[in-house]
Coordinates of C-alpha atoms (C1' of nucleotides) in Angstrom, one line a residue:
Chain I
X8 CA -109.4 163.8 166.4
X9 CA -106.4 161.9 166.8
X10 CA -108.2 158.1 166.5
X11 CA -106.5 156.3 163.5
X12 CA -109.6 154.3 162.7
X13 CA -113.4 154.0 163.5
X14 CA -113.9 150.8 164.5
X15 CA -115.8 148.8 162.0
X16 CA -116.6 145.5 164.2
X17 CA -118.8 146.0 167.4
X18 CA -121.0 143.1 169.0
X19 CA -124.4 143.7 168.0
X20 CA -123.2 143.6 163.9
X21 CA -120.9 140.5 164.7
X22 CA -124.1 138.8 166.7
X23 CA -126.1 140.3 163.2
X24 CA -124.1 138.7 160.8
X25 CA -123.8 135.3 162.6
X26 CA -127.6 135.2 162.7
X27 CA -128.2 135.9 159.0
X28 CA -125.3 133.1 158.5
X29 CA -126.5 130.8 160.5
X30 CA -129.9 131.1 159.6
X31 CA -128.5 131.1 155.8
X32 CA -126.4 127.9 155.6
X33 CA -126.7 126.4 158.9
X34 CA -125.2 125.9 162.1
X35 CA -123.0 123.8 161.3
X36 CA -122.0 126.4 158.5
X37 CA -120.7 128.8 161.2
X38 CA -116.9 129.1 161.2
X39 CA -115.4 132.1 163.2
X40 CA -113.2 132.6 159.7
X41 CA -116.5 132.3 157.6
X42 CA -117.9 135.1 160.0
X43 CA -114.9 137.3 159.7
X44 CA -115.1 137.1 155.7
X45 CA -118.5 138.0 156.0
X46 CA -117.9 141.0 157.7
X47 CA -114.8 142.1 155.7
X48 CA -112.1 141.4 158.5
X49 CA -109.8 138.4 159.5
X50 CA -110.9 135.6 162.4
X51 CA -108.6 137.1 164.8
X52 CA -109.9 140.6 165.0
X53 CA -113.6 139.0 166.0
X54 CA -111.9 138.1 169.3
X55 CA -111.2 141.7 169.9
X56 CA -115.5 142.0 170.7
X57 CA -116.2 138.5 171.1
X58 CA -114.7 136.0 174.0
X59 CA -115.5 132.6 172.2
X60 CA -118.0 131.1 169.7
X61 CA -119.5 129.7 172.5
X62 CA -120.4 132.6 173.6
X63 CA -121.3 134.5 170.9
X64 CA -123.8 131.7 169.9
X65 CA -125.2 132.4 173.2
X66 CA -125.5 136.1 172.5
X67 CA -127.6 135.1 170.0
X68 CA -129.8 132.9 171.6
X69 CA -130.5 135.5 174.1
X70 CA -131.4 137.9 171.8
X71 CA -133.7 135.3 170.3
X72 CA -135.5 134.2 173.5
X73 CA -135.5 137.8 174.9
X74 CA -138.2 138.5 172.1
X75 CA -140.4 135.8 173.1
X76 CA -144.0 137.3 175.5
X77 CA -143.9 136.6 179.1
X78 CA -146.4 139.9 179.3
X79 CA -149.8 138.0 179.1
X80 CA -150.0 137.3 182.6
X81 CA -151.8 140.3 183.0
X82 CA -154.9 138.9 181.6
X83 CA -154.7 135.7 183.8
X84 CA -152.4 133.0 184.0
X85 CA -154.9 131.1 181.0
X86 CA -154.0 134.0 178.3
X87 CA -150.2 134.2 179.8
X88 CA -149.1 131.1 178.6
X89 CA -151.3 130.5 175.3
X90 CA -149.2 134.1 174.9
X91 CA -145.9 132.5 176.1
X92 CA -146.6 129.3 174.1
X93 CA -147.4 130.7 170.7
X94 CA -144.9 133.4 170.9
X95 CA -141.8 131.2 172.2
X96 CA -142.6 128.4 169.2
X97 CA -143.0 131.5 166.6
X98 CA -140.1 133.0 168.0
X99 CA -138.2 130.0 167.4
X100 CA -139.6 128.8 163.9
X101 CA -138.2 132.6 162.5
X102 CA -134.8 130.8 162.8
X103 CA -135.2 127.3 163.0
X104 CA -131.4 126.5 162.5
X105 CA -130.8 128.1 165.7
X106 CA -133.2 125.7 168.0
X107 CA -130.7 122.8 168.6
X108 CA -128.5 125.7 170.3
X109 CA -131.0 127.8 171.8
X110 CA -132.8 124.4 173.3
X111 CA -129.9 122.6 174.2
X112 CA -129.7 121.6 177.9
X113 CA -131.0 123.0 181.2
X114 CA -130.9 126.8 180.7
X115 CA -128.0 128.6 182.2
X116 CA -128.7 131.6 179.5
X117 CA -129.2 135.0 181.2
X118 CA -132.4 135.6 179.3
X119 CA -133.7 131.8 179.0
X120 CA -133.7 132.3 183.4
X121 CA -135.7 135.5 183.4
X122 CA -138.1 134.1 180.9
X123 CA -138.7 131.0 182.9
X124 CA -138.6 133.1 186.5
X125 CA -141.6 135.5 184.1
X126 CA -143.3 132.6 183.9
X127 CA -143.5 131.0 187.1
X128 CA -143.9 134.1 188.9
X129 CA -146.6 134.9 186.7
X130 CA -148.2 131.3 187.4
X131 CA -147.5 131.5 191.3
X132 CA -149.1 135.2 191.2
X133 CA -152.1 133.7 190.1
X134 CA -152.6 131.0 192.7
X135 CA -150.9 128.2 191.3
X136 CA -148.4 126.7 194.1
X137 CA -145.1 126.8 193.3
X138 CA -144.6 123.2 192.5
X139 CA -147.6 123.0 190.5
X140 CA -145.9 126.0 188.3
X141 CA -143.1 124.8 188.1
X142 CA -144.6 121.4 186.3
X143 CA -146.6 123.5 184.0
X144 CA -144.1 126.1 182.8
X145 CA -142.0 122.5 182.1
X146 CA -144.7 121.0 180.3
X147 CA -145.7 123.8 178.1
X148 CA -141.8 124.1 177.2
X149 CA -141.9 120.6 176.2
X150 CA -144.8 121.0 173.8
X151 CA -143.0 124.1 172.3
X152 CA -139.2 122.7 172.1
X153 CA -140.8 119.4 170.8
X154 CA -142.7 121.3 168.5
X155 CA -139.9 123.6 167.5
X156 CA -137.0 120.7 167.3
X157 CA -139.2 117.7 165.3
X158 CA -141.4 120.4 163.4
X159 CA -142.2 118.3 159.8
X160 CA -141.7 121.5 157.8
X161 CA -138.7 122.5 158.9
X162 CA -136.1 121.5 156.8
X163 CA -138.4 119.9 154.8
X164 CA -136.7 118.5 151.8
X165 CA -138.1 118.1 148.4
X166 CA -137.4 114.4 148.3
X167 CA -139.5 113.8 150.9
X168 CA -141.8 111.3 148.4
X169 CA -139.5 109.3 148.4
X170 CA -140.3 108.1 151.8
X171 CA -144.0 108.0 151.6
X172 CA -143.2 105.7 148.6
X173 CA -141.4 103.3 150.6
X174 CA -143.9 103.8 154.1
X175 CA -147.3 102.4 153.3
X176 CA -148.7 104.2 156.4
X177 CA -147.4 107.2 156.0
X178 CA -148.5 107.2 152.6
X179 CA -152.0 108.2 153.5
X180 CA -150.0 110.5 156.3
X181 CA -150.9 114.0 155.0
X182 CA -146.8 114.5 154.7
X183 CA -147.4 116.7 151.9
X184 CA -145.1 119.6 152.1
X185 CA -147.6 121.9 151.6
X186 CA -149.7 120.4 154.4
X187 CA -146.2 120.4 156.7
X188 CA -146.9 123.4 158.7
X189 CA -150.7 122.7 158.9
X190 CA -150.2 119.4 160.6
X191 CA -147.2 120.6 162.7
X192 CA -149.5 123.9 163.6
X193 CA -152.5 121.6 164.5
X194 CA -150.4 119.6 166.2
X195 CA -148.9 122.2 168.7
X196 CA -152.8 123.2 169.2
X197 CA -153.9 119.5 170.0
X198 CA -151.1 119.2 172.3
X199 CA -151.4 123.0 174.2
X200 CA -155.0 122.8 174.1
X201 CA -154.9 119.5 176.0
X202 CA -152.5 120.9 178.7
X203 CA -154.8 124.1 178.8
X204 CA -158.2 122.1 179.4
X205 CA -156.3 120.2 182.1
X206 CA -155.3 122.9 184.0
X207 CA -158.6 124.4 184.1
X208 CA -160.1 121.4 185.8
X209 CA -157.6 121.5 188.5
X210 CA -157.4 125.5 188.6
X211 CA -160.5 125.9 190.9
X212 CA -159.2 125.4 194.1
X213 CA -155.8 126.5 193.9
X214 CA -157.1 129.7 192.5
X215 CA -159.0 130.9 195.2
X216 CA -156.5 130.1 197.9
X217 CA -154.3 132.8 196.0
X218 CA -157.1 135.3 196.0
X219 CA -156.9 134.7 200.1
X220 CA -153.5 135.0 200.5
X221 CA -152.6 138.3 198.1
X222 CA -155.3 140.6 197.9
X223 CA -155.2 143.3 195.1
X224 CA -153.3 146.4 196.6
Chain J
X30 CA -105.1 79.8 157.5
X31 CA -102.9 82.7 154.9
X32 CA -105.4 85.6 156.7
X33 CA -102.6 88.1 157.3
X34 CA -104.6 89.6 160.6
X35 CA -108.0 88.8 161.9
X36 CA -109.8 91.9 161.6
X37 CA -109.7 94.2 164.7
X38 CA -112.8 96.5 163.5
X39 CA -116.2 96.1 162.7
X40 CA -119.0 98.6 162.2
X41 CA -120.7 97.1 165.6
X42 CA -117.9 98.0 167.5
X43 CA -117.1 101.3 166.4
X44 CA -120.5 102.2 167.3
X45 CA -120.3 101.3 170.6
X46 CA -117.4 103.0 171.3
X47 CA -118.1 106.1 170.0
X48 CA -121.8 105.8 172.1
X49 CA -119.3 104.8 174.6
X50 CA -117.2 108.3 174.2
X51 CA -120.3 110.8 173.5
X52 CA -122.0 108.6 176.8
X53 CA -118.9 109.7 179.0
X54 CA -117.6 112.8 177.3
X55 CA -120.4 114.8 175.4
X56 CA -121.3 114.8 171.8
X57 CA -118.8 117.3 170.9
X58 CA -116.2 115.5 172.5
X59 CA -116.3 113.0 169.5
X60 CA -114.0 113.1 166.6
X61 CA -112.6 110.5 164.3
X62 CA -109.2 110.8 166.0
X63 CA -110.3 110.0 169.1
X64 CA -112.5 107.6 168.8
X65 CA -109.7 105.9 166.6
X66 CA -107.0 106.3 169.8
X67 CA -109.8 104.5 172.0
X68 CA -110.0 101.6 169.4
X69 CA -106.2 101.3 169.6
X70 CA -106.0 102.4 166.1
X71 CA -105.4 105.3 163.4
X72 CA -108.1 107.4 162.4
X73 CA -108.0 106.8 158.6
X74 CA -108.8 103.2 159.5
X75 CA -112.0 103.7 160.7
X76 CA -113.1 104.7 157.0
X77 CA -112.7 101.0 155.9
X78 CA -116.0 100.1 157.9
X79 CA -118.1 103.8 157.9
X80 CA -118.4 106.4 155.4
X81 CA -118.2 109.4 157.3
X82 CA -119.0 110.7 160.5
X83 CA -122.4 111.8 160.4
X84 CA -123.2 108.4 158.9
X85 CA -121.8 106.7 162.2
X86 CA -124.0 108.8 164.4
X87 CA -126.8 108.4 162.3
X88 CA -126.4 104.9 162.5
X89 CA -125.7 104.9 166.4
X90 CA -128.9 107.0 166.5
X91 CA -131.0 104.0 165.0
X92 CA -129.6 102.0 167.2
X93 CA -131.1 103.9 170.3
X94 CA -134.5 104.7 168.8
X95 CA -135.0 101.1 167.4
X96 CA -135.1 100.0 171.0
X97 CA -138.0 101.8 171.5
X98 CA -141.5 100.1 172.1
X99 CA -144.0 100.3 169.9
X100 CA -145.9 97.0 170.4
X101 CA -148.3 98.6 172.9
X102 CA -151.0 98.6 170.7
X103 CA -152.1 95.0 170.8
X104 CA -153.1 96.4 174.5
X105 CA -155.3 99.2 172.2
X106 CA -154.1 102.4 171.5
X107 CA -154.0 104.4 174.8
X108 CA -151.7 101.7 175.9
X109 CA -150.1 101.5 172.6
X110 CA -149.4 105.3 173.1
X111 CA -148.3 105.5 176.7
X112 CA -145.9 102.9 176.1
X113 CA -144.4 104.4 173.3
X114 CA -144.2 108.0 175.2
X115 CA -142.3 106.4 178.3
X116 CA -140.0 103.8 176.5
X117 CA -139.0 106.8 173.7
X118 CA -138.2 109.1 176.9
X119 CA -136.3 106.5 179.0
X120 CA -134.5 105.5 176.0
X121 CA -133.7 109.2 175.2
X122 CA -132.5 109.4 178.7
X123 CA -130.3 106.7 179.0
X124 CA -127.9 108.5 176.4
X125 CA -128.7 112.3 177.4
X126 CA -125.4 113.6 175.3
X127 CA -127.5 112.2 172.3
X128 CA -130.4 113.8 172.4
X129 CA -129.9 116.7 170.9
X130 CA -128.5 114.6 167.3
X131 CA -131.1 112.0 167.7
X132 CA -133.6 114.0 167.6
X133 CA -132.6 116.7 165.1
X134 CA -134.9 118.0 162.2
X135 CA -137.7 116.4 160.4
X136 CA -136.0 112.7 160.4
X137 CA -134.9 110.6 157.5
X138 CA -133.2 107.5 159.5
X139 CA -134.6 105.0 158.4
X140 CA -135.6 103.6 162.1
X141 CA -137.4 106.6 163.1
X142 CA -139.4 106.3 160.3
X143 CA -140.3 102.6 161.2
X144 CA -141.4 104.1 164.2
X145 CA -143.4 106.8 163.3
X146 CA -145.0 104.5 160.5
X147 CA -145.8 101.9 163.4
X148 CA -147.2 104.3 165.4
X149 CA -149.1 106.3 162.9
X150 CA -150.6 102.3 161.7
X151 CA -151.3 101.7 165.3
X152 CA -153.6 104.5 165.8
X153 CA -155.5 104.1 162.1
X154 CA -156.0 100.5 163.3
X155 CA -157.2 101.3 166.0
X156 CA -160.1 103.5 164.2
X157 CA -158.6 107.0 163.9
X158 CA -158.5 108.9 161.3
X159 CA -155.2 109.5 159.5
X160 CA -155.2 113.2 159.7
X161 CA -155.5 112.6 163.3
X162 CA -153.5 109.9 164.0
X163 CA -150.7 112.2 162.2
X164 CA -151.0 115.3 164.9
X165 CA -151.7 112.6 167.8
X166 CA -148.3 111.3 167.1
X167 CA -146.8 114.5 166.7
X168 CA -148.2 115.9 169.4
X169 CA -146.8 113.2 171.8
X170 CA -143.7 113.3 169.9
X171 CA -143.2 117.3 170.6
X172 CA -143.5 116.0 174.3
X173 CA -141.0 113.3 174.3
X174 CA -138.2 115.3 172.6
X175 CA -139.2 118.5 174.4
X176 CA -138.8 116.5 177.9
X177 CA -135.5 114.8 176.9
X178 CA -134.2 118.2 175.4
X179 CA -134.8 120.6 177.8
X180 CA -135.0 118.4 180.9
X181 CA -133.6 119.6 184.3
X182 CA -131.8 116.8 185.4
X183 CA -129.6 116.2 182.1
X184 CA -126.6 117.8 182.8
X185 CA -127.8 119.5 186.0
X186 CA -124.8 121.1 187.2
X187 CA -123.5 121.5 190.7
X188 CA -123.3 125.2 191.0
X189 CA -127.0 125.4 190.3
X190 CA -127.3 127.0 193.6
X191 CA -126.0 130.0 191.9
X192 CA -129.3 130.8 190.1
X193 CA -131.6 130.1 193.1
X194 CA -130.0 133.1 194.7
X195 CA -130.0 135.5 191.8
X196 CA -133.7 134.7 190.5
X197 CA -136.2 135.1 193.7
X198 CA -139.2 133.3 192.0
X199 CA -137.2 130.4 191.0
X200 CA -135.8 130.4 194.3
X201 CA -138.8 128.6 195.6
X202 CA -139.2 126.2 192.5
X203 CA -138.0 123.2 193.9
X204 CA -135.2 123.2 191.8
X205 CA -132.6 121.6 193.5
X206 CA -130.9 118.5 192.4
X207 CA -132.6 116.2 194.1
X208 CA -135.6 117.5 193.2
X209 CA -135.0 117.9 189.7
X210 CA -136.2 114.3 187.9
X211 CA -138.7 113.9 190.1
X212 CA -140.3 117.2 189.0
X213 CA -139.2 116.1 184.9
X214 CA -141.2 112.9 185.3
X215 CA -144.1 115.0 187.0
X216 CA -143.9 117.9 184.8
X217 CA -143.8 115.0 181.6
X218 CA -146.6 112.8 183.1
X219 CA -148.7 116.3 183.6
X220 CA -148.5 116.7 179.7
X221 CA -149.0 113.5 178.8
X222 CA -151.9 112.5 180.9
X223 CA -153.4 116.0 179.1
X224 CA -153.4 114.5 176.3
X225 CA -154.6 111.3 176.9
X226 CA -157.6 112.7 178.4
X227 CA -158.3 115.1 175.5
X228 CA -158.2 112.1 172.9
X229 CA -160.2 109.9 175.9
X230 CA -163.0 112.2 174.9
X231 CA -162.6 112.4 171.2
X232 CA -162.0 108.7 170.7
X233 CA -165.9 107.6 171.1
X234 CA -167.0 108.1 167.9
X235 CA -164.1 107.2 165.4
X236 CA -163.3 104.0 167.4
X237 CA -166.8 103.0 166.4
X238 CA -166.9 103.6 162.8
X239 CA -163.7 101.6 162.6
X240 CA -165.0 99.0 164.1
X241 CA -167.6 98.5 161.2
X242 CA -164.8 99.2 158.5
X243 CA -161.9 97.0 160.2
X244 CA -163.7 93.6 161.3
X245 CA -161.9 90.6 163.3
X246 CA -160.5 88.4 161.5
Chain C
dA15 C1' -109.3 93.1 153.1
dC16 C1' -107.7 95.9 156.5
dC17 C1' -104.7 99.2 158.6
dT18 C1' -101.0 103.0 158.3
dG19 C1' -98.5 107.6 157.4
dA20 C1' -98.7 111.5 155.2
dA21 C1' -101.1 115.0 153.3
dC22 C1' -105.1 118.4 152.3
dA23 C1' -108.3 121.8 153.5
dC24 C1' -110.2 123.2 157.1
dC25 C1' -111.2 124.6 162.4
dG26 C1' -111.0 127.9 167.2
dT27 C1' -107.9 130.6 169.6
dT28 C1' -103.6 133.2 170.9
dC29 C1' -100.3 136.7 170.4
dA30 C1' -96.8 139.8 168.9
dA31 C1' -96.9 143.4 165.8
dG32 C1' -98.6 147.3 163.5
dT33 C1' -101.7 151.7 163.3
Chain Q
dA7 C1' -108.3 150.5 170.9
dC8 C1' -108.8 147.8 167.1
dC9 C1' -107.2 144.9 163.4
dT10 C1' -103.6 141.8 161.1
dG11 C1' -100.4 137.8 160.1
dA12 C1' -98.6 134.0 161.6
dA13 C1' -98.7 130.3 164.4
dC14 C1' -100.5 126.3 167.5
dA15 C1' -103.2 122.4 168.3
dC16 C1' -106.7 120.5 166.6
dC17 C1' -110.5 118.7 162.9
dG18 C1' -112.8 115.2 158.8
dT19 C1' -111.4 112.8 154.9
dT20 C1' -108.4 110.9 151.1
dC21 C1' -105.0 108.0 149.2
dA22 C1' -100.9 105.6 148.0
dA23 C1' -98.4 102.2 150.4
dG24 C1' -97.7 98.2 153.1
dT25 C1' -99.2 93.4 154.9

DNA sequence: ACCTGAACACCGTTCAAGT
DNA sequence: ACCTGAACACCGTTCAAGT
């Protein structure tokens, strides 16, 4: 056995450890040097597994949205996205100092495409047209980026009383922290469960088009 | 007149250059030294008018959101609310690189608390209930920031093509370029319109009891 | 009062050198 | 093949010094 060393850095543990960082002390927090420290190892040997922050970050995201459910479709398109909704936004709060880098932009994330191509596909299998899906999967990913970016309890600070001092309205506001996630839970539903009885009004029609056009095999 | 040099700062034009710079080059594209060099001037100087970074984007931030409307609800509150939701967006989209500060984490600027308090006021006057007038802003909150986070056009690259070939479903999404705010307004106008309707049907009976409690003047 | 120059403690990334 | 040490070109911020 004539290797001088087994390696002690590999991808997954440096996409691990900037995870638990990140989610630790921040995004912001998340040096390259930092990382290396953490792991017992200098900045420079990271670069041996890792091309760029950039995209080790997006390693990460991946890994984050790849465990979000695009399986509901299945049951109809109805229980597919309450699925996708609830699980994307869960999937998300688990490391809320990750969304401003796993939300940022219009996806060009690996994963972030085959979750939205899940989606749609499971929308246009079910008789949606494709333009119609395509406005729904957006919409739905509004309510759960919105959701997951501007959520009250995350990063909720202890201070917060200060405010509802100094805000009359917001005084009677419910802004409790321990009523945070309630109203940001509620919330999601109000917003979700409005999309959801919409859709159902129009579904009718376009439903039984679909039926037409792809029969079960 | 013993004034050595008329000033060449102020705090009102340092914000608008570095708008100016995250506008044209992208938030992380801004730094102190940069934004110094477009001033015509050394970095350190720039700490005579602002305390630190984050404090000048925080600022520049309140800046964009208080030029948001949110004197709709003279007009009631489904106009109050609509205008809000397409003023916050447009705002939001003017200044796409800015987004994703603006409208980080549970928020403590001091305009986007003026907001949410006139909004949250607007829809108690208005006869609902504060509980609810909490998740109904929320909710249409989540749907703003959601559609001016992950929004197809911002930032919709040129080699976009690239995906429509790789992902079959999305391939027939409509996604093209040209296609791409039209389908963000729909997509956005699907989600609010859902919502509206939902608190359409609520509204009866709250509005009415409010009524009684709140008299003209 | 406002701006400068130099410095401090950091960054991400590269690269020759060691094993 | 993997890790190190040193270096490069940057950061945000401070502070004594000039006017």
């Amino acid at each position: 056995m004539p290797r001088p060393h087994t390696p002690i850095l590999s991808p997954a543990r440096i996409r691990a450890a900037a995870l638990a960082l990140v989610d630790r002390d921040g995004l912001d927090a998340l040096s390259m040097r930092k990382l290396a420290a953490e792991l017992g190892v200098q900045a420079a040997s990271l670069y041996s597994h890792v091309a760029t922050k950039e995209d080790l970050l997006n390693d990460v995201a991946s890994e984050i949205i790849g465990r979000v459910d695009v399986a509901g479709f299945t049951a109809g398109w109805r229980e597919g996205l309450v699925r996708w909704a609830r699980s994307y936004r869960a999937v998300l709060a688990e490391h809320p100092n990750m969304v401003p880098f796993v939300s940022r932009g219009p996806d060009r994330r690996d994963a972030s495409l085959r979750m939205a191509d899940a989606i749609h596909g499971g929308l246009v299998g079910a008789g949606w047209p494709p333009r119609e899906a395509t406005m729904i999967g957006a919409a739905v990913k509004y309510v759960v980026i919105g959701a997951a970016t501007s959520s009250f309890a995350a990063g909720f600070s202890d201070d917060a009383q200060l405010y509802v001092a100094r805000y009359p309205h917001l005084n009677q506001a419910h802004l409790l922290r321990q009523h945070a996630e309630e109203v940001d839970n509620d919330s999601f539903e109000l917003a979700l469960g409005a999309l959801l009885a919409t859709l159902d009004a129009k579904h009718t029609a376009p439903v039984a088009e679909a039926v037409v056009r792809t029969p079960a095999p």
